[in-house]
PDB file of C-alpha atoms in Angstrom:
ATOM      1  CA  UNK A 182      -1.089  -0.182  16.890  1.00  0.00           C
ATOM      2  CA  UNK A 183      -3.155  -2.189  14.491  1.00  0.00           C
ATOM      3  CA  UNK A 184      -1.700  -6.128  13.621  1.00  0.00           C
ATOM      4  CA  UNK A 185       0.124  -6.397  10.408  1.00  0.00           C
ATOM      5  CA  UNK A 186      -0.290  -9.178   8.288  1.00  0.00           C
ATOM      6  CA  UNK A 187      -0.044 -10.324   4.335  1.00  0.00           C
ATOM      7  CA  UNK A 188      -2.544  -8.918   1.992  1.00  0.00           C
ATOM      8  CA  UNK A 189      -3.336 -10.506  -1.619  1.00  0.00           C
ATOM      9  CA  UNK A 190      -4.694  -9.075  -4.462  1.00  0.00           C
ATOM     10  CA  UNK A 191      -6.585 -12.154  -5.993  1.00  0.00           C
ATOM     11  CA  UNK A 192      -6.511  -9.962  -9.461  1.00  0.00           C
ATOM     12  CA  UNK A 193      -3.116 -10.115  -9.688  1.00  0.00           C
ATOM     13  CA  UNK A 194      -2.209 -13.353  -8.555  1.00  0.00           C
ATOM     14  CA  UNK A 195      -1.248 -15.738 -11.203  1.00  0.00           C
ATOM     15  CA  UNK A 196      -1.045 -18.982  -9.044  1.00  0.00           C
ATOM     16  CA  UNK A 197       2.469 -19.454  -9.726  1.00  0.00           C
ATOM     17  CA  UNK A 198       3.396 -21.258  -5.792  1.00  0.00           C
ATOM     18  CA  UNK A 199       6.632 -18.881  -6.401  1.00  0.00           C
ATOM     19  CA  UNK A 200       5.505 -17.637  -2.463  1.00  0.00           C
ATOM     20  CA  UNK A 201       5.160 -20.903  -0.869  1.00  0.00           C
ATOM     21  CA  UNK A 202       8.267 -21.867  -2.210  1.00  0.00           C
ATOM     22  CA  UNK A 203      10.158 -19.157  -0.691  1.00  0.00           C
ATOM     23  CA  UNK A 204       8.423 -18.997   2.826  1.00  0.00           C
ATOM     24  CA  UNK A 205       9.142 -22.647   2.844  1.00  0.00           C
ATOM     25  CA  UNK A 206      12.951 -21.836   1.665  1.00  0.00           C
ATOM     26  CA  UNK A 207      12.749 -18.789   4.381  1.00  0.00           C
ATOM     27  CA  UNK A 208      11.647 -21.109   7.321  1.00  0.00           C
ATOM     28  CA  UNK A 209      14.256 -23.883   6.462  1.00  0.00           C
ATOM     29  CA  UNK A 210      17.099 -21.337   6.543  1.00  0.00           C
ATOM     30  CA  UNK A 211      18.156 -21.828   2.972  1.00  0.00           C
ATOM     31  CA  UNK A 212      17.950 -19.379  -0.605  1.00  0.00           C
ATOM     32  CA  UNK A 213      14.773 -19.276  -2.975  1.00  0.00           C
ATOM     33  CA  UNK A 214      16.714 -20.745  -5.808  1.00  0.00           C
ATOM     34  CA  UNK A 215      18.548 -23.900  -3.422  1.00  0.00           C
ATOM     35  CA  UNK A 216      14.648 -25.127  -2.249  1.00  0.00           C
ATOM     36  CA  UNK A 217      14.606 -25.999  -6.461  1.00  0.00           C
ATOM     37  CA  UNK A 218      17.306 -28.851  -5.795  1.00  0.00           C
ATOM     38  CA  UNK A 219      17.100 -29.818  -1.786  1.00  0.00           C
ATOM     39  CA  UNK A 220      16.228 -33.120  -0.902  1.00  0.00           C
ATOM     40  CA  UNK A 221      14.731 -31.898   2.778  1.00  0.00           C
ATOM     41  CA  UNK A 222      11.079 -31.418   3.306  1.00  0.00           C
ATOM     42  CA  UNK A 223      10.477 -28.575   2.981  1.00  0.00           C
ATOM     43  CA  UNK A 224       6.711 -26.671   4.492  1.00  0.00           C
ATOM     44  CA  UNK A 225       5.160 -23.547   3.729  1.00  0.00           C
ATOM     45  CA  UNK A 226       3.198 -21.557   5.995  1.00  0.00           C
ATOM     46  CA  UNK A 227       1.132 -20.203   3.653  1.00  0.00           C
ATOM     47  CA  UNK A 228      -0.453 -21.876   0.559  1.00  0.00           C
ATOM     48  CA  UNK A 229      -2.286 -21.019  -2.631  1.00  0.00           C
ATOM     49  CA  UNK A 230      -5.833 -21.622  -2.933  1.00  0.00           C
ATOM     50  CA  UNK A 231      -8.112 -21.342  -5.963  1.00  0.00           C
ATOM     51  CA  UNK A 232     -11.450 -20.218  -5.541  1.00  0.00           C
ATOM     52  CA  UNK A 233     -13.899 -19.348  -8.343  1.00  0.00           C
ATOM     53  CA  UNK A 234     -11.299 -19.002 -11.190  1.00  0.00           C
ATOM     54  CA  UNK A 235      -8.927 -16.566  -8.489  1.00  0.00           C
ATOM     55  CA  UNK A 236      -6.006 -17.384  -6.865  1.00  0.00           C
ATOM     56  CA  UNK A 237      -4.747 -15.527  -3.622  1.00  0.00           C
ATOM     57  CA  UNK A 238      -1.977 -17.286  -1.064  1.00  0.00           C
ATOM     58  CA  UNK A 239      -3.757 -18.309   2.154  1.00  0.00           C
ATOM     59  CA  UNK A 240      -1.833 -17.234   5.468  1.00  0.00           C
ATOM     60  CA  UNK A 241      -2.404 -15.854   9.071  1.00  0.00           C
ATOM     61  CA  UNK A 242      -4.452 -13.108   9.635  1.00  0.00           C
ATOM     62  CA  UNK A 243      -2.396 -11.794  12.747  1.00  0.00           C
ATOM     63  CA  UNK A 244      -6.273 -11.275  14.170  1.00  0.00           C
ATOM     64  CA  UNK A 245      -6.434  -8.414  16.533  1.00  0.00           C
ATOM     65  CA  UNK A 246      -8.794 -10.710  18.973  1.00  0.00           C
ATOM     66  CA  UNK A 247      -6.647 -14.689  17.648  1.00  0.00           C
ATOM     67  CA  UNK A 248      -9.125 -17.171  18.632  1.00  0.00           C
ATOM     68  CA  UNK A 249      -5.696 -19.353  18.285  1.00  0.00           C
ATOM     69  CA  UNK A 250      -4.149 -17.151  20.927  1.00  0.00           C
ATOM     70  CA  UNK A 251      -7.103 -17.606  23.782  1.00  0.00           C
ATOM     71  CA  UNK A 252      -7.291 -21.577  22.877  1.00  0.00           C
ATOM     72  CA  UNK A 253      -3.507 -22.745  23.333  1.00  0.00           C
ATOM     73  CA  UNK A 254      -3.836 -24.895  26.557  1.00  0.00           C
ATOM     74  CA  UNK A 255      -0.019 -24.256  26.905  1.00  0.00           C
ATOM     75  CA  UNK A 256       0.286 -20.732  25.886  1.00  0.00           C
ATOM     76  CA  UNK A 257       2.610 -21.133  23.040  1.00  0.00           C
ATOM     77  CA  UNK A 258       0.618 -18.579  20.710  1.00  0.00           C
ATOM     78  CA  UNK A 259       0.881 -14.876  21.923  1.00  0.00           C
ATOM     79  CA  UNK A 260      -0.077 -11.537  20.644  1.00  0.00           C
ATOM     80  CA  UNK A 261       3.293  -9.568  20.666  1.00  0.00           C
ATOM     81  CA  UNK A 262       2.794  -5.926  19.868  1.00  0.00           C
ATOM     82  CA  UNK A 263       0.686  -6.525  15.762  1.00  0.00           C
ATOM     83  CA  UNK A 264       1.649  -9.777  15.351  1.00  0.00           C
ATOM     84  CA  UNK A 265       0.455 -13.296  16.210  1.00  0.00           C
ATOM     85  CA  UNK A 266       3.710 -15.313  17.647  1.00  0.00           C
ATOM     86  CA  UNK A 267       3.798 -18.878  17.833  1.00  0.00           C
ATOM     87  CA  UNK A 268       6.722 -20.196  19.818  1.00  0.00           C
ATOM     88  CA  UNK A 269       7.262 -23.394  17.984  1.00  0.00           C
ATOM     89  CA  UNK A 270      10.038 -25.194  19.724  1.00  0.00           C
ATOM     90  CA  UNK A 271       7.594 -25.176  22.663  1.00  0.00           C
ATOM     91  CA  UNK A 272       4.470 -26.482  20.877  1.00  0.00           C
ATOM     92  CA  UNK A 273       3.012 -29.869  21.596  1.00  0.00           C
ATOM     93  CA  UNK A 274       1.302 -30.636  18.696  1.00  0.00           C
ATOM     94  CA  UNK A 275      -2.276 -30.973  20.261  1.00  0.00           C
ATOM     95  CA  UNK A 276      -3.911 -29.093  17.226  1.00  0.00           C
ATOM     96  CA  UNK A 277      -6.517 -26.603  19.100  1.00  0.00           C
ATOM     97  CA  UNK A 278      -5.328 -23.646  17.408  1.00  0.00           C
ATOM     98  CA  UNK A 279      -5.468 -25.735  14.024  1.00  0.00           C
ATOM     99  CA  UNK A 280      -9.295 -26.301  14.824  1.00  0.00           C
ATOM    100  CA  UNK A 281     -10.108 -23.296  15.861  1.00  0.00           C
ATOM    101  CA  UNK A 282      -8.785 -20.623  12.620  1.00  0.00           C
ATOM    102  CA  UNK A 283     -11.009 -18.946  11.051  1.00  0.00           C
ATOM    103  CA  UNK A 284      -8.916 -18.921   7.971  1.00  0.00           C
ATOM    104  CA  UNK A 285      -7.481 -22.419   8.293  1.00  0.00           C
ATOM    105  CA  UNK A 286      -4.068 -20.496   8.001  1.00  0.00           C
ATOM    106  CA  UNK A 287      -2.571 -23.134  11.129  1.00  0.00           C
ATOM    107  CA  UNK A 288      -1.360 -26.691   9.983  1.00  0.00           C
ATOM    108  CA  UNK A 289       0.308 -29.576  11.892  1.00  0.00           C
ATOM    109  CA  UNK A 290       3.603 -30.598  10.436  1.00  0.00           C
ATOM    110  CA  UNK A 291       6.221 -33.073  11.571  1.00  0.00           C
ATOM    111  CA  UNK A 292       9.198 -31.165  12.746  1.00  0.00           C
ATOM    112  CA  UNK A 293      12.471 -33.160  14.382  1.00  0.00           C
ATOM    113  CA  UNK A 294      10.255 -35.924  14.913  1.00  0.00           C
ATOM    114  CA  UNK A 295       7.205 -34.277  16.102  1.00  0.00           C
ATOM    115  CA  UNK A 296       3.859 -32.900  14.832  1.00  0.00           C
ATOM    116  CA  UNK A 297       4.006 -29.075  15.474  1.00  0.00           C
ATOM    117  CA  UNK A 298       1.714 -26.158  14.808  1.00  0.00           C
ATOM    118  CA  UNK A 299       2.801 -23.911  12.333  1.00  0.00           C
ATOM    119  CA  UNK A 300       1.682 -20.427  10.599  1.00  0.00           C
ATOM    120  CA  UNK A 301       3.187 -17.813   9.117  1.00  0.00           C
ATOM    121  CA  UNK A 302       5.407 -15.774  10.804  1.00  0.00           C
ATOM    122  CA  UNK A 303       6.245 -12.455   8.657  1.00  0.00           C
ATOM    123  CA  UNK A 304       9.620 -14.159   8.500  1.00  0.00           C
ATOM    124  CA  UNK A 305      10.182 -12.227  11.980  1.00  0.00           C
ATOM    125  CA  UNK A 306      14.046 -13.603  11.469  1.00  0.00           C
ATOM    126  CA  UNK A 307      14.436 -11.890   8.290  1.00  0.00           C
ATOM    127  CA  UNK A 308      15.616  -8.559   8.489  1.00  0.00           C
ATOM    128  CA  UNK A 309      14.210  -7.920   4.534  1.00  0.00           C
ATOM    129  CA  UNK A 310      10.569  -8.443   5.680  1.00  0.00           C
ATOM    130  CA  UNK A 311       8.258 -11.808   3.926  1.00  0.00           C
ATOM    131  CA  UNK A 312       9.959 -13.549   1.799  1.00  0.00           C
ATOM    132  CA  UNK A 313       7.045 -14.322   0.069  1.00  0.00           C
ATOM    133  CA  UNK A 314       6.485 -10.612  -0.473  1.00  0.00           C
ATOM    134  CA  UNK A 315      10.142 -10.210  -2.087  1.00  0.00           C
ATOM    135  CA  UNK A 316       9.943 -13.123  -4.723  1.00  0.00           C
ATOM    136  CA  UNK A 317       6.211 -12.244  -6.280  1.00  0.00           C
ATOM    137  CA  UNK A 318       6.592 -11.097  -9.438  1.00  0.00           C
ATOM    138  CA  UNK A 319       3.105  -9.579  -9.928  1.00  0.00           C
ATOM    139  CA  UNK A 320       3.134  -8.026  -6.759  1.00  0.00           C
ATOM    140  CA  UNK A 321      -0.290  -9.504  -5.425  1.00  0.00           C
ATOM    141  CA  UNK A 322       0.631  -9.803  -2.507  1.00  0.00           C
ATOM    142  CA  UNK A 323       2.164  -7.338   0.468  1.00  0.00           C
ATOM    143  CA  UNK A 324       2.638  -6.605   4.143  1.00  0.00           C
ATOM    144  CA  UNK A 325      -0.675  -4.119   5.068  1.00  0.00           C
ATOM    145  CA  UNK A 326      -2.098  -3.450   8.647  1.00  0.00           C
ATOM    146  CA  UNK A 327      -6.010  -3.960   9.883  1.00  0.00           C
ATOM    147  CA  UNK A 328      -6.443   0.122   8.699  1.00  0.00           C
ATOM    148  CA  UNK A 329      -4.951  -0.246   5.615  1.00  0.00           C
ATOM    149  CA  UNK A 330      -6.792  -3.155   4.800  1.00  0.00           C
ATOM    150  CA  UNK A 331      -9.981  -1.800   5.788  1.00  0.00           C
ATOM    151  CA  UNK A 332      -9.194   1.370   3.587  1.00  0.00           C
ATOM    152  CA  UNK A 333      -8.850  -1.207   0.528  1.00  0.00           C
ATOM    153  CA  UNK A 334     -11.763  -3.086   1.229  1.00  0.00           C
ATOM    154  CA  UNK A 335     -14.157   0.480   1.663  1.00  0.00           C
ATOM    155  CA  UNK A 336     -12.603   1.580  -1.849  1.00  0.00           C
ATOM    156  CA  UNK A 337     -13.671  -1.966  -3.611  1.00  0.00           C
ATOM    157  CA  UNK A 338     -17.311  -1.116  -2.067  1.00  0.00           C
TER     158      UNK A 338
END
């Protein structure tokens, strides 16, 4: 079984954030339209880069071989059948995995008090899949698998 992990299609992209937003809103248990008006902090695990004139959101790869995975001193990152898990309630904060991403898709953020690593997660605790894949409106972006995404890349070529 080959990881699964979020795709973006940089030509359809149009930068609008609308996918940070709503992993952020995912993550902090409340709707899309109510992280508009809250007061909390709110953190994304996945943000929008710009690069050459394109936009694309910037998230975990769920690698197949996670450097992140082989790194954690206390074993907090695991490979669980295609995904990349992060247990964050047990994370210390030390910021290896952060270092070591090849995609700089890991950040530290201050949770109850705390730094913690986090990344994103395929909104595991959402039975409707990403929430960032529900709320883009050009769809640019999608859930895809290492042979899917190789398919797309050999049909660019």
């Amino acid at each position: 079984m080959r990881h699964r992990f979020i795709v973006a299609d940089s030509r359809k992209c149009i930068g609008c954030l609308s996918c940070e937003l709503a992993c952020a809103a995912a993550n902090a248990g409340i709707s899309f339209e109510e992280a508009y008006t809250t007061k909390r902090p709110l953190f994304s695990r996945n943000r929008v880069v710009k690069i050459e004139g394109k936009t694309a959101p910037l998230q975990c790869m769920h690698c197949e071989d996670a450097p992140c995975v082989s790194v954690c001193p206390h074993g907090v990152i695991e490979t669980t059948g295609d995904t990349v898990r992060l247990n964050e309630e047990a994370c210390v904060g030390c910021g290896t995995c952060v270092l070591v991403c090849p995609y700089g898709a890991l950040a530290l953020n201050p949770q109850k008090g705390r730094l913690i690593a986090q990344k994103c997660n395929l909104c595991f605790h959402l039975s409707t899949g990403p929430s960032c894949v529900q709320v883009c409106t050009t769809d640019a972006i999608r859930v895809a698998d290492y042979d899917t995404f190789e398919t797309l890349q050999a049909d660019k070529g």
